[in-house]
Short mmCIF file of C-alpha atoms in Angstrom, two decimals:
data_model
loop_
_atom_site.label_atom_id
_atom_site.label_comp_id
_atom_site.label_asym_id
_atom_site.label_seq_id
_atom_site.Cartn_x
_atom_site.Cartn_y
_atom_site.Cartn_z
CA MET A 1 0.27 -0.21 -0.03
CA LEU A 2 1.46 3.06 -1.12
CA ALA A 3 0.83 6.66 -2.13
CA PRO A 4 -2.85 7.88 -0.60
CA TYR A 5 -5.52 9.15 -3.08
CA SER A 6 -9.40 10.12 -3.45
CA MET A 7 -12.97 8.89 -4.90
CA ARG A 8 -15.52 6.15 -4.60
CA THR A 9 -15.66 2.67 -6.78
CA LEU A 10 -16.58 1.45 -9.87
CA ILE A 11 -14.99 -2.30 -9.84
CA CYS A 12 -14.86 -5.07 -12.39
CA VAL A 13 -15.03 -8.81 -11.14
CA VAL A 14 -13.74 -11.77 -12.30
CA CYS A 15 -16.35 -14.21 -13.32
CA CYS A 16 -15.13 -17.19 -11.17
CA ILE A 17 -16.24 -19.62 -13.55
CA PHE A 18 -14.18 -18.26 -16.34
CA LEU A 19 -11.31 -17.34 -14.03
CA PHE A 20 -10.18 -14.17 -16.04
CA TYR A 21 -10.53 -10.53 -16.00
CA THR A 22 -12.23 -8.77 -19.10
CA GLU A 23 -13.80 -5.26 -19.23
CA ILE A 24 -16.99 -7.15 -20.34
CA ASN A 25 -17.36 -8.25 -16.71
CA ALA A 26 -16.86 -4.96 -15.40
CA GLN A 27 -19.60 -4.07 -12.39
CA ASN A 28 -20.18 -1.05 -10.63
CA SER A 29 -20.46 -1.90 -6.76
CA PRO A 30 -19.91 1.10 -4.92
CA ASP A 31 -22.71 0.90 -2.51
CA CYS A 32 -23.47 -1.57 0.25
CA ARG A 33 -26.92 -2.07 -0.75
CA SER A 34 -25.70 -3.54 -4.16
CA ALA A 35 -22.85 -5.40 -2.79
CA ILE A 36 -21.65 -8.03 -5.06
CA PRO A 37 -21.87 -11.83 -4.03
CA VAL A 38 -18.57 -13.42 -4.14
CA CYS A 39 -17.03 -16.71 -3.42
CA ALA A 40 -13.60 -18.46 -2.24
CA ASP A 41 -13.13 -20.19 -5.28
CA ALA A 42 -11.04 -17.78 -7.43
CA PRO A 43 -9.42 -14.23 -6.87
CA ILE A 44 -11.82 -11.67 -7.50
CA MET A 45 -10.45 -8.83 -9.50
CA GLY A 46 -11.32 -5.15 -8.79
CA LEU A 47 -11.05 -2.02 -10.51
CA ALA A 48 -11.96 1.41 -8.87
CA ASP A 49 -13.15 4.45 -11.19
CA GLY A 50 -16.21 6.00 -10.31
CA SER A 51 -18.89 6.93 -7.34
CA GLY A 52 -21.59 5.40 -5.96
CA ASP A 53 -25.67 6.19 -5.90
CA ILE A 54 -25.44 7.26 -2.21
CA ASP A 55 -22.98 7.81 0.85
CA ASP A 56 -23.03 4.92 2.59
CA PHE A 57 -22.39 6.26 5.95
CA ASP A 58 -23.81 8.79 7.93
CA PRO A 59 -20.76 10.89 8.74
CA ASN A 60 -21.98 12.08 11.88
CA ALA A 61 -22.30 8.32 13.46
CA ILE A 62 -19.27 6.94 11.66
CA ARG A 63 -16.74 9.30 13.32
CA GLN A 64 -17.55 6.78 16.35
CA THR A 65 -16.10 3.81 14.57
CA GLY A 66 -13.22 3.78 14.96
CA CYS A 67 -10.44 2.81 12.59
CA LEU A 68 -12.49 3.86 9.48
CA GLU A 69 -12.68 7.51 10.57
CA LYS A 70 -9.12 7.99 11.50
CA GLY A 71 -6.55 5.71 11.08
CA SER A 72 -2.80 6.76 10.63
CA VAL A 73 -4.72 9.88 9.29
CA SER A 74 -6.15 12.66 10.54
CA SER A 75 -8.05 13.51 7.98
CA ALA A 76 -9.15 9.83 6.25
CA ASN A 77 -11.90 9.68 3.98
CA ILE A 78 -14.11 6.64 4.07
CA GLU A 79 -15.79 7.35 0.72
CA ASN A 80 -12.81 7.19 -1.51
CA ASN A 81 -13.73 5.01 -4.56
CA THR A 82 -15.58 2.37 -2.15
CA SER A 83 -16.04 -1.24 -3.16
CA TRP A 84 -18.74 -3.51 -1.44
CA PHE A 85 -18.70 -7.40 -1.57
CA VAL A 86 -20.50 -9.67 0.63
CA PHE A 87 -20.00 -13.48 1.29
CA ARG A 88 -22.06 -16.33 3.01
CA ALA A 89 -20.15 -18.86 5.04
CA SER A 90 -20.89 -22.63 3.86
CA THR A 91 -18.52 -24.19 6.76
CA GLY A 92 -17.75 -22.98 9.91
CA GLY A 93 -13.65 -22.14 10.47
CA GLN A 94 -11.03 -19.58 9.85
CA VAL A 95 -11.60 -16.88 7.09
CA GLY A 96 -8.98 -14.50 6.22
CA PHE A 97 -8.11 -12.44 2.90
CA ASP A 98 -5.24 -10.85 1.13
CA LEU A 99 -6.44 -7.30 -0.59
CA GLU A 100 -3.46 -6.51 -2.96
CA ALA A 101 -2.91 -3.23 -4.44
CA LEU A 102 -2.03 -3.90 -8.41
CA PRO A 103 -0.24 -1.65 -10.83
CA VAL A 104 -2.23 -0.06 -13.40
CA GLY A 105 -2.17 -1.58 -17.02
CA GLY A 106 -0.23 -4.33 -15.56
CA VAL A 107 2.98 -2.44 -15.08
CA GLY A 108 4.96 -0.23 -12.64
CA THR A 109 4.50 0.62 -9.51
CA PRO A 110 0.75 0.67 -7.65
CA THR A 111 -0.49 3.89 -6.66
CA ALA A 112 -3.38 3.20 -4.63
CA GLU A 113 -3.70 2.38 -1.30
CA TRP A 114 -6.21 -0.07 -0.26
CA ASP A 115 -8.42 -0.01 3.23
CA PHE A 116 -11.33 -2.23 4.17
CA ALA A 117 -13.66 -2.81 7.19
CA VAL A 118 -15.69 -6.39 7.36
CA TYR A 119 -19.29 -6.23 9.30
CA GLY A 120 -21.29 -9.08 10.67
CA PRO A 121 -22.19 -11.56 10.92
CA ASP A 122 -25.80 -11.04 9.72
CA VAL A 123 -26.09 -7.05 9.68
CA ASP A 124 -28.23 -5.15 7.19
CA CYS A 125 -26.62 -2.03 5.35
CA GLY A 126 -28.89 0.38 7.28
CA SER A 127 -27.24 -0.62 10.11
CA ILE A 128 -23.98 -0.26 8.71
CA SER A 129 -24.99 3.42 7.19
CA ASN A 130 -26.02 4.64 10.62
CA GLY A 131 -23.49 3.39 13.02
CA THR A 132 -25.53 0.70 14.84
CA ALA A 133 -23.49 -1.95 13.53
CA GLN A 134 -19.61 -1.84 13.79
CA PRO A 135 -17.00 -3.41 11.83
CA ILE A 136 -15.45 -6.72 13.48
CA ARG A 137 -12.27 -6.06 11.76
CA CYS A 138 -10.85 -2.97 9.81
CA ASN A 139 -7.55 -1.82 8.50
CA TYR A 140 -7.17 2.00 7.57
CA GLU A 141 -3.61 2.11 8.58
CA VAL A 142 -0.36 3.47 6.67
CA ASN A 143 1.87 1.10 5.67
CA ASP A 144 4.99 0.25 3.23
CA THR A 145 3.52 -3.03 1.90
CA ARG A 146 1.16 -3.26 -0.98
CA TYR A 147 -0.70 -6.01 0.74
CA THR A 148 -3.71 -5.57 3.68
CA GLY A 149 -6.41 -7.95 4.59
CA ILE A 150 -7.07 -10.50 7.50
CA GLY A 151 -4.69 -13.15 8.57
CA VAL A 152 -1.32 -13.43 7.44
CA ASN A 153 0.43 -10.94 5.06
CA PRO A 154 1.97 -12.83 2.42
CA GLU A 155 5.01 -10.37 1.58
CA ASN A 156 6.44 -10.42 5.19
CA GLY A 157 4.67 -13.05 6.95
CA VAL A 158 3.26 -10.79 9.59
CA LEU A 159 0.40 -12.52 11.15
CA GLY A 160 -2.70 -10.04 12.00
CA ALA A 161 -3.35 -8.55 15.30
CA PRO A 162 -6.16 -6.21 16.79
CA PHE A 163 -6.59 -3.19 15.49
CA LEU A 164 -4.75 -0.49 17.16
CA THR A 165 -4.73 3.06 15.73
CA GLY A 166 -1.39 4.53 14.94
CA SER A 167 0.20 0.76 14.98
CA GLN A 168 0.43 0.70 10.84
CA ASN A 169 -0.49 -3.10 11.45
CA THR A 170 -0.61 -4.66 8.00
CA TYR A 171 -3.45 -7.32 8.67
CA ASP A 172 -5.70 -7.74 10.74
CA GLU A 173 -7.17 -11.00 13.46
CA TRP A 174 -8.40 -14.36 11.29
CA LEU A 175 -12.58 -14.45 10.99
CA ASP A 176 -14.07 -17.40 13.23
CA VAL A 177 -17.05 -17.82 10.91
CA LEU A 178 -20.19 -20.07 11.36
CA PRO A 179 -22.23 -21.70 8.32
CA GLY A 180 -24.91 -19.86 7.15
CA GLU A 181 -23.40 -16.25 8.43
CA ILE A 182 -23.14 -13.38 6.09
CA TYR A 183 -20.30 -10.95 6.32
CA TYR A 184 -19.76 -7.56 4.33
CA ILE A 185 -16.86 -6.24 2.71
CA LEU A 186 -15.56 -2.65 2.36
CA ILE A 187 -12.64 -2.04 0.45
CA ASN A 188 -11.81 1.73 0.21
CA ASN A 189 -8.99 3.48 -1.90
CA PHE A 190 -7.07 6.56 -0.20
CA ASN A 191 -5.07 8.24 -2.23
CA THR A 192 -3.95 11.81 -3.18
CA ASN A 193 -3.95 12.40 -6.87
CA PHE A 194 -7.67 13.11 -7.10
CA ASN A 195 -7.64 12.63 -11.05
CA GLY A 196 -10.24 9.98 -11.62
CA ASP A 197 -8.09 7.25 -13.00
CA SER A 198 -9.25 3.83 -12.01
CA GLU A 199 -7.20 1.42 -9.98
CA PRO A 200 -6.72 -2.26 -9.69
CA PHE A 201 -6.90 -4.38 -7.02
CA SER A 202 -7.42 -8.34 -6.20
CA LEU A 203 -9.31 -9.99 -3.35
CA THR A 204 -8.01 -13.65 -2.61
CA PHE A 205 -9.46 -15.52 0.38
CA THR A 206 -7.50 -17.37 2.70
CA GLY A 207 -7.93 -19.52 5.91
CA SER A 208 -7.93 -22.89 6.96
CA SER A 209 -11.85 -23.28 5.74
CA VAL A 210 -10.44 -22.25 2.56
CA ASP A 211 -7.57 -24.17 2.55
CA ALA A 212 -9.50 -27.26 3.15
CA ASP A 213 -11.96 -27.11 0.28
CA GLN A 214 -12.04 -23.44 -1.35
CA ASN A 215 -15.01 -24.62 -3.07
CA THR A 216 -16.99 -24.88 -0.14
CA ALA A 217 -15.34 -22.81 2.16
CA LEU A 218 -17.98 -19.77 1.42
CA ASP A 219 -21.43 -20.45 -0.03
CA CYS A 220 -20.91 -20.01 -4.18
CA THR A 221 -24.79 -20.52 -4.74
CA LEU A 222 -24.85 -16.78 -3.51
CA ARG A 223 -23.37 -15.62 -6.42
CA ASP A 224 -26.55 -17.01 -8.25
CA GLU A 225 -27.94 -14.03 -6.65
CA PHE A 226 -25.90 -11.65 -8.84
CA LEU A 227 -28.51 -8.77 -8.72
CA GLY A 228 -27.17 -8.79 -4.96
CA LEU A 229 -29.24 -9.42 -1.59
CA ASP A 230 -32.43 -7.68 -0.82
CA ILE A 231 -32.64 -3.91 -0.97
CA ILE A 232 -34.32 -1.67 1.57
CA ALA A 233 -34.41 2.03 0.19
CA CYS A 234 -35.74 5.13 1.38
CA GLU A 235 -38.67 7.15 -0.78
CA GLY A 236 -36.51 10.04 -2.33
CA ASP A 237 -33.26 7.99 -2.29
CA PRO A 238 -31.34 8.13 -5.26
CA ASP A 239 -31.99 5.64 -8.32
CA ILE A 240 -30.92 2.00 -7.72
CA THR A 241 -28.81 0.78 -10.39
CA LEU A 242 -29.20 -3.18 -10.86
CA SER A 243 -26.31 -5.05 -13.00
CA ALA A 244 -26.32 -8.71 -14.67
CA LEU A 245 -22.74 -8.20 -15.70
CA ASN A 246 -21.88 -10.41 -12.32
CA SER A 247 -23.86 -13.31 -13.19
CA PRO A 248 -21.91 -16.88 -13.72
CA ALA A 249 -22.06 -16.37 -17.36
CA GLY A 250 -19.47 -14.18 -17.46
CA PRO A 251 -18.86 -12.39 -20.54
CA ASP A 252 -21.03 -15.14 -22.40
CA ILE A 253 -23.76 -12.47 -22.80
CA ALA A 254 -25.98 -12.12 -25.76
CA SER A 255 -28.80 -10.23 -23.98
CA VAL A 256 -30.68 -9.55 -20.76
CA ASN A 257 -34.30 -9.58 -20.34
CA TRP A 258 -35.65 -8.02 -17.14
CA THR A 259 -39.03 -8.36 -15.24
CA VAL A 260 -40.86 -6.95 -12.17
CA ASP A 261 -43.34 -8.65 -9.55
CA TYR A 262 -44.36 -5.43 -8.08
CA ASP A 263 -46.82 -6.69 -5.31
CA ASP A 264 -44.16 -9.67 -4.65
CA ASP A 265 -46.96 -12.17 -5.02
CA GLY A 266 -45.78 -14.37 -7.50
CA THR A 267 -47.07 -12.78 -10.45
CA ILE A 268 -44.76 -11.08 -13.30
CA ASP A 269 -46.20 -7.53 -13.61
CA GLY A 270 -44.23 -6.28 -16.79
CA THR A 271 -41.45 -6.24 -18.52
CA LEU A 272 -38.73 -3.52 -18.26
CA VAL A 273 -35.92 -2.15 -20.54
CA GLY A 274 -32.47 -2.48 -19.61
CA THR A 275 -29.73 0.03 -20.46
CA GLY A 276 -25.94 -0.27 -21.01
CA LEU A 277 -24.00 -3.05 -22.74
CA PHE A 278 -26.30 -6.15 -24.22
CA GLY A 279 -29.24 -4.16 -21.79
CA SER A 280 -27.29 -5.45 -18.57
CA GLU A 281 -28.45 -2.77 -16.18
CA LEU A 282 -31.71 -1.88 -15.06
CA ILE A 283 -32.62 1.41 -13.22
CA VAL A 284 -34.65 1.32 -10.64
CA ALA A 285 -36.06 4.92 -9.16
CA SER A 286 -38.24 5.66 -6.16
CA PRO A 287 -40.74 4.29 -5.13
CA ASN A 288 -41.01 1.50 -7.32
CA THR A 289 -41.07 -1.07 -4.53
CA GLY A 290 -41.06 -4.62 -6.24
CA ARG A 291 -39.03 -7.80 -6.81
CA TYR A 292 -37.15 -7.85 -10.16
CA PHE A 293 -35.72 -10.38 -12.03
CA ALA A 294 -32.80 -10.60 -14.69
CA GLU A 295 -32.71 -13.47 -17.27
CA ILE A 296 -29.33 -13.85 -19.14
CA THR A 297 -29.13 -15.21 -22.76
CA THR A 298 -25.65 -16.59 -23.36
CA ILE A 299 -23.86 -16.42 -26.67
CA THR A 300 -22.91 -20.03 -26.54
CA GLY A 301 -25.84 -21.59 -25.22
CA THR A 302 -24.36 -23.67 -22.87
CA PRO A 303 -26.12 -23.01 -20.47
CA PRO A 304 -28.87 -21.89 -22.63
CA LEU A 305 -30.28 -19.13 -20.10
CA VAL A 306 -28.85 -17.93 -16.95
CA SER A 307 -31.34 -16.48 -14.35
CA ASP A 308 -31.51 -15.41 -11.25
CA VAL A 309 -34.31 -17.41 -10.04
CA GLY A 310 -35.14 -15.54 -6.86
CA GLY A 311 -34.64 -12.39 -7.84
CA ILE A 312 -33.97 -8.86 -5.82
CA LEU A 313 -36.63 -7.60 -3.59
CA ILE A 314 -36.39 -3.65 -3.52
CA THR A 315 -38.33 -2.09 -0.75
CA PHE A 316 -39.02 1.70 -0.34
CA TYR A 317 -39.90 3.31 2.84
CA GLY A 318 -40.97 6.56 3.54
CA ILE A 319 -41.42 9.00 6.44
CA PRO A 320 -43.75 7.28 8.82
CA VAL A 321 -47.29 8.77 8.98
CA LEU A 322 -50.18 8.47 11.64
CA ASP A 323 -53.21 6.84 10.57
CA GLU A 324 -55.04 6.56 13.96
CA VAL A 325 -54.95 6.21 17.48
CA ILE A 326 -57.37 3.58 18.90
CA ILE A 327 -58.16 3.30 22.56
CA LEU A 328 -58.29 -0.03 23.56
CA ASP A 329 -61.21 -1.36 25.77
CA ASP A 330 -59.06 -3.53 27.88
CA LEU A 331 -59.10 -2.61 31.41
CA ALA A 332 -61.79 -0.92 33.28
CA ASP A 333 -60.03 2.40 34.62
CA SER A 334 -57.32 2.64 31.87
CA ASN A 335 -56.90 4.49 28.83
CA ASN A 336 -54.67 1.71 26.74
CA ILE A 337 -54.01 2.83 23.27
CA LYS A 338 -52.34 1.36 19.96
CA ILE A 339 -50.54 3.75 17.22
CA VAL A 340 -51.36 2.86 13.97
CA VAL A 341 -49.30 3.89 11.10
CA ASP A 342 -50.09 4.07 7.41
CA GLY A 343 -47.33 2.07 5.90
CA ASN A 344 -45.30 -1.22 6.05
CA GLY A 345 -41.97 -0.43 7.58
CA SER A 346 -40.40 -0.99 10.86
CA TYR A 347 -41.26 1.25 13.56
CA GLU A 348 -40.65 2.09 17.01
CA TYR A 349 -42.85 4.66 19.21
CA ALA A 350 -42.59 6.88 21.76
CA ILE A 351 -44.82 8.87 23.83
CA ASN A 352 -45.20 12.27 26.01
CA GLY A 353 -41.32 12.56 25.82
CA GLY A 354 -40.44 8.84 26.87
CA GLU A 355 -38.40 6.45 25.39
CA PHE A 356 -38.90 4.65 22.22
CA GLN A 357 -40.53 0.98 22.33
CA ASP A 358 -41.22 -1.41 19.40
CA ASP A 359 -44.76 -2.06 20.68
CA PRO A 360 -47.21 0.47 19.45
CA VAL A 361 -49.51 -0.37 22.68
CA PHE A 362 -49.06 2.15 25.66
CA LEU A 363 -51.16 1.59 28.90
CA ASP A 364 -52.61 3.89 31.13
CA VAL A 365 -52.12 6.92 28.64
CA PRO A 366 -53.46 10.18 30.58
CA SER A 367 -56.77 11.51 29.42
CA GLY A 368 -56.22 14.82 27.37
CA VAL A 369 -53.35 15.94 24.95
CA ASN A 370 -50.84 13.57 24.25
CA THR A 371 -47.93 13.37 21.80
CA VAL A 372 -46.11 10.62 19.84
CA ILE A 373 -43.04 10.56 17.75
CA ILE A 374 -43.08 7.83 15.08
CA ASN A 375 -39.29 6.52 14.05
CA ASP A 376 -38.71 4.36 11.03
CA LYS A 377 -36.24 1.67 12.40
CA ASN A 378 -35.15 1.60 8.44
CA GLY A 379 -33.72 5.09 8.55
CA CYS A 380 -36.31 6.59 6.47
CA GLY A 381 -37.44 9.40 8.67
CA THR A 382 -38.75 10.15 12.06
CA THR A 383 -41.92 12.19 12.66
CA GLU A 384 -42.23 15.57 14.33
CA PRO A 385 -44.08 15.54 17.72
CA ILE A 386 -47.76 14.90 16.89
CA ASP A 387 -50.64 15.71 19.33
CA PHE A 388 -53.71 13.44 19.80
CA LEU A 389 -56.31 13.73 22.24
CA VAL A 390 -57.60 10.50 24.37
CA VAL A 391 -61.17 11.05 25.40
CA GLY A 392 -61.34 8.78 28.08
CA TYR A 393 -64.44 7.93 30.00
CA PRO A 394 -65.30 5.66 32.66
CA LYS A 395 -66.40 2.06 31.80
CA PHE A 396 -69.22 2.31 34.54
CA PHE A 397 -70.68 4.74 37.23
CA THR A 398 -72.77 4.11 40.19
CA PRO A 399 -75.22 6.88 40.75
CA ASN A 400 -76.19 6.10 44.92
CA THR A 401 -75.14 9.32 46.02
CA ASP A 402 -72.55 7.88 48.29
CA GLY A 403 -69.81 10.14 46.70
CA PHE A 404 -67.99 7.56 44.53
CA HIS A 405 -68.64 7.22 40.67
CA ASP A 406 -72.25 8.98 40.86
CA PHE A 407 -71.70 11.15 37.69
CA TRP A 408 -70.59 9.90 34.26
CA ASN A 409 -68.56 12.34 31.72
CA VAL A 410 -66.04 12.23 28.87
CA LEU A 411 -62.70 12.83 30.63
CA GLY A 412 -60.68 15.55 28.85
CA ILE A 413 -63.56 16.92 27.20
CA GLU A 414 -62.49 20.52 28.39
CA THR A 415 -59.90 20.57 25.93
CA LEU A 416 -61.99 20.67 22.99
CA GLY A 417 -64.15 22.96 21.14
CA ASP A 418 -67.71 23.35 21.41
CA PRO A 419 -68.06 19.38 22.76
CA VAL A 420 -71.42 18.02 22.76
CA VAL A 421 -72.08 14.27 24.18
CA HIS A 422 -75.24 12.77 23.48
CA ILE A 423 -76.16 9.63 25.65
CA PHE A 424 -78.38 6.85 24.59
CA ASP A 425 -80.19 3.78 25.59
CA ARG A 426 -79.82 0.71 23.96
CA TYR A 427 -82.88 1.22 21.81
CA GLY A 428 -81.38 4.61 20.95
CA LYS A 429 -83.26 7.12 22.79
CA LEU A 430 -81.64 10.04 23.75
CA LEU A 431 -81.47 10.35 27.52
CA LYS A 432 -79.08 13.09 28.37
CA GLN A 433 -77.01 15.58 26.39
CA LEU A 434 -73.64 16.75 27.90
CA ASP A 435 -71.45 19.66 27.43
CA ALA A 436 -68.03 20.96 28.59
CA SER A 437 -69.79 22.83 31.40
CA THR A 438 -71.52 19.72 32.80
CA ILE A 439 -70.66 18.04 35.73
CA GLY A 440 -71.97 14.74 34.03
CA TRP A 441 -75.04 12.41 33.89
CA ASP A 442 -76.43 11.19 37.06
CA GLY A 443 -78.04 8.51 35.52
CA THR A 444 -81.74 9.85 35.69
CA PHE A 445 -84.22 10.55 32.70
CA ASN A 446 -86.91 13.16 33.63
CA GLY A 447 -85.93 12.92 37.00
CA ARG A 448 -86.42 9.39 36.89
CA PRO A 449 -83.67 6.78 37.72
CA MET A 450 -82.26 4.67 34.98
CA PRO A 451 -82.07 1.03 35.59
CA SER A 452 -78.51 -1.00 35.86
CA SER A 453 -77.47 -1.36 31.95
CA ASP A 454 -75.27 -0.53 29.14
CA TYR A 455 -75.80 2.79 27.87
CA TRP A 456 -74.15 4.50 24.84
CA PHE A 457 -72.57 7.88 23.81
CA ARG A 458 -71.69 10.00 20.63
CA MET A 459 -69.27 12.74 20.98
CA GLU A 460 -69.76 16.02 18.63
CA TYR A 461 -66.89 18.60 18.41
CA SER A 462 -65.19 21.20 16.53
CA ARG A 463 -61.84 21.65 15.34
CA GLY A 464 -59.88 24.83 15.32
CA GLU A 465 -57.09 25.83 13.05
CA GLU A 466 -54.37 23.73 15.37
CA GLY A 467 -56.81 20.96 15.68
CA VAL A 468 -55.10 17.68 17.26
CA LEU A 469 -56.19 13.86 16.25
CA VAL A 470 -58.71 12.29 18.68
CA ALA A 471 -57.88 8.90 19.42
CA LYS A 472 -60.60 6.49 17.97
CA THR A 473 -62.70 3.98 20.41
CA LEU A 474 -63.48 0.77 19.30
CA ARG A 475 -66.37 0.45 21.51
CA THR A 476 -68.58 3.31 22.79
CA HIS A 477 -70.37 2.61 25.78
CA PHE A 478 -70.78 2.23 29.38
CA THR A 479 -72.24 0.59 31.93
CA LEU A 480 -74.64 2.08 35.23
CA LYS A 481 -74.76 -0.01 38.04
CA ARG A 482 -76.59 -0.32 41.27
#
């Protein structure tokens, strides 16, 4: 690893079936969400010469992630020509890799300084971006070898050591993996010339499990998902570019046919037009949620057709929208509510300045105006505090003049504009009308006590310009007991 430099990545990948590098097989994988699935059965040739669709890291959060932010250089930038790969362990054991800087055009001295970070097991790109998922291995150190990686440096035999800022360690410790675990690899080019020239590298997997059988150490069937793993994105994000160039067909591509199942219900809804070489790329714009498929017709006809059978599911989420607040009629003297969101994201909720919780149900909420904040855990936005009114009411009252529960009224009625409450018997006969100034209903009609029974009410009110959402009730009845 030699002189540093800046930019983000466009990479070219060797198709591991053909075991050679070709410009036809180049693929852009500068973003975590389009990370290239790889295997250990051959070296992967990369070429960083472009920038990605999105910033993979929240700049405020990433400052807390150790070696990625600083390393040996206080101004180190982690978005310089980044390349992303993903692998799935097939057997348990020891896994590492050698990341080698290669000379441009195959001659001369390498000019790139490659750094890396590994995330896993089983994290997602959203948690990587917001800093929730911390790298389990990384190296962002300046050193005088063209190799960096995990395990043992093949150039000088130095064994990897735990990361320590400023140590200039070349290699980090081995990974101990279990079957089925998924890991993401970020490869970053830190170089100072800023001229946009592409620079090559090679990635070779190592370790005891790879030495035992490089064809089974990592799950090579992951490459069949050549469009990448499912993507979660936010409405308004830049377009997502899907590429079929990293398929097992390698350079043996005649054409690519793109289809989409928007509802992900097993029915293809349409055929789409690809762009680029052989129509090998598809641009997916927000908010076109759906499962996308690529079918590749090969030149040789052997195999005649390569298809990403499972496709790739792209789901766009927006800022949460509060639909309603429901009062749950569970306990006699408590206001238990459920927050209902218009959307299919993964949400967490906080009311009245409290802590966030995953459960949309809150118990013992006070009557009157409350506030709720809803956060999309996919990182697609948080609402401002939203006011909602819990109109509480006693589930029963006992008008026997003992001083306890002698009157029935709507709790929080004084917070509404021009409220009117109508009370009916089970046959719909109007018995009493209440407003904000009324002490409540004493259980009589025309001075005559009404019998023990269930009674219903309907409330009407007017909203001001700053009106608040009123919590809806599932059942608007209460009981008179004598």
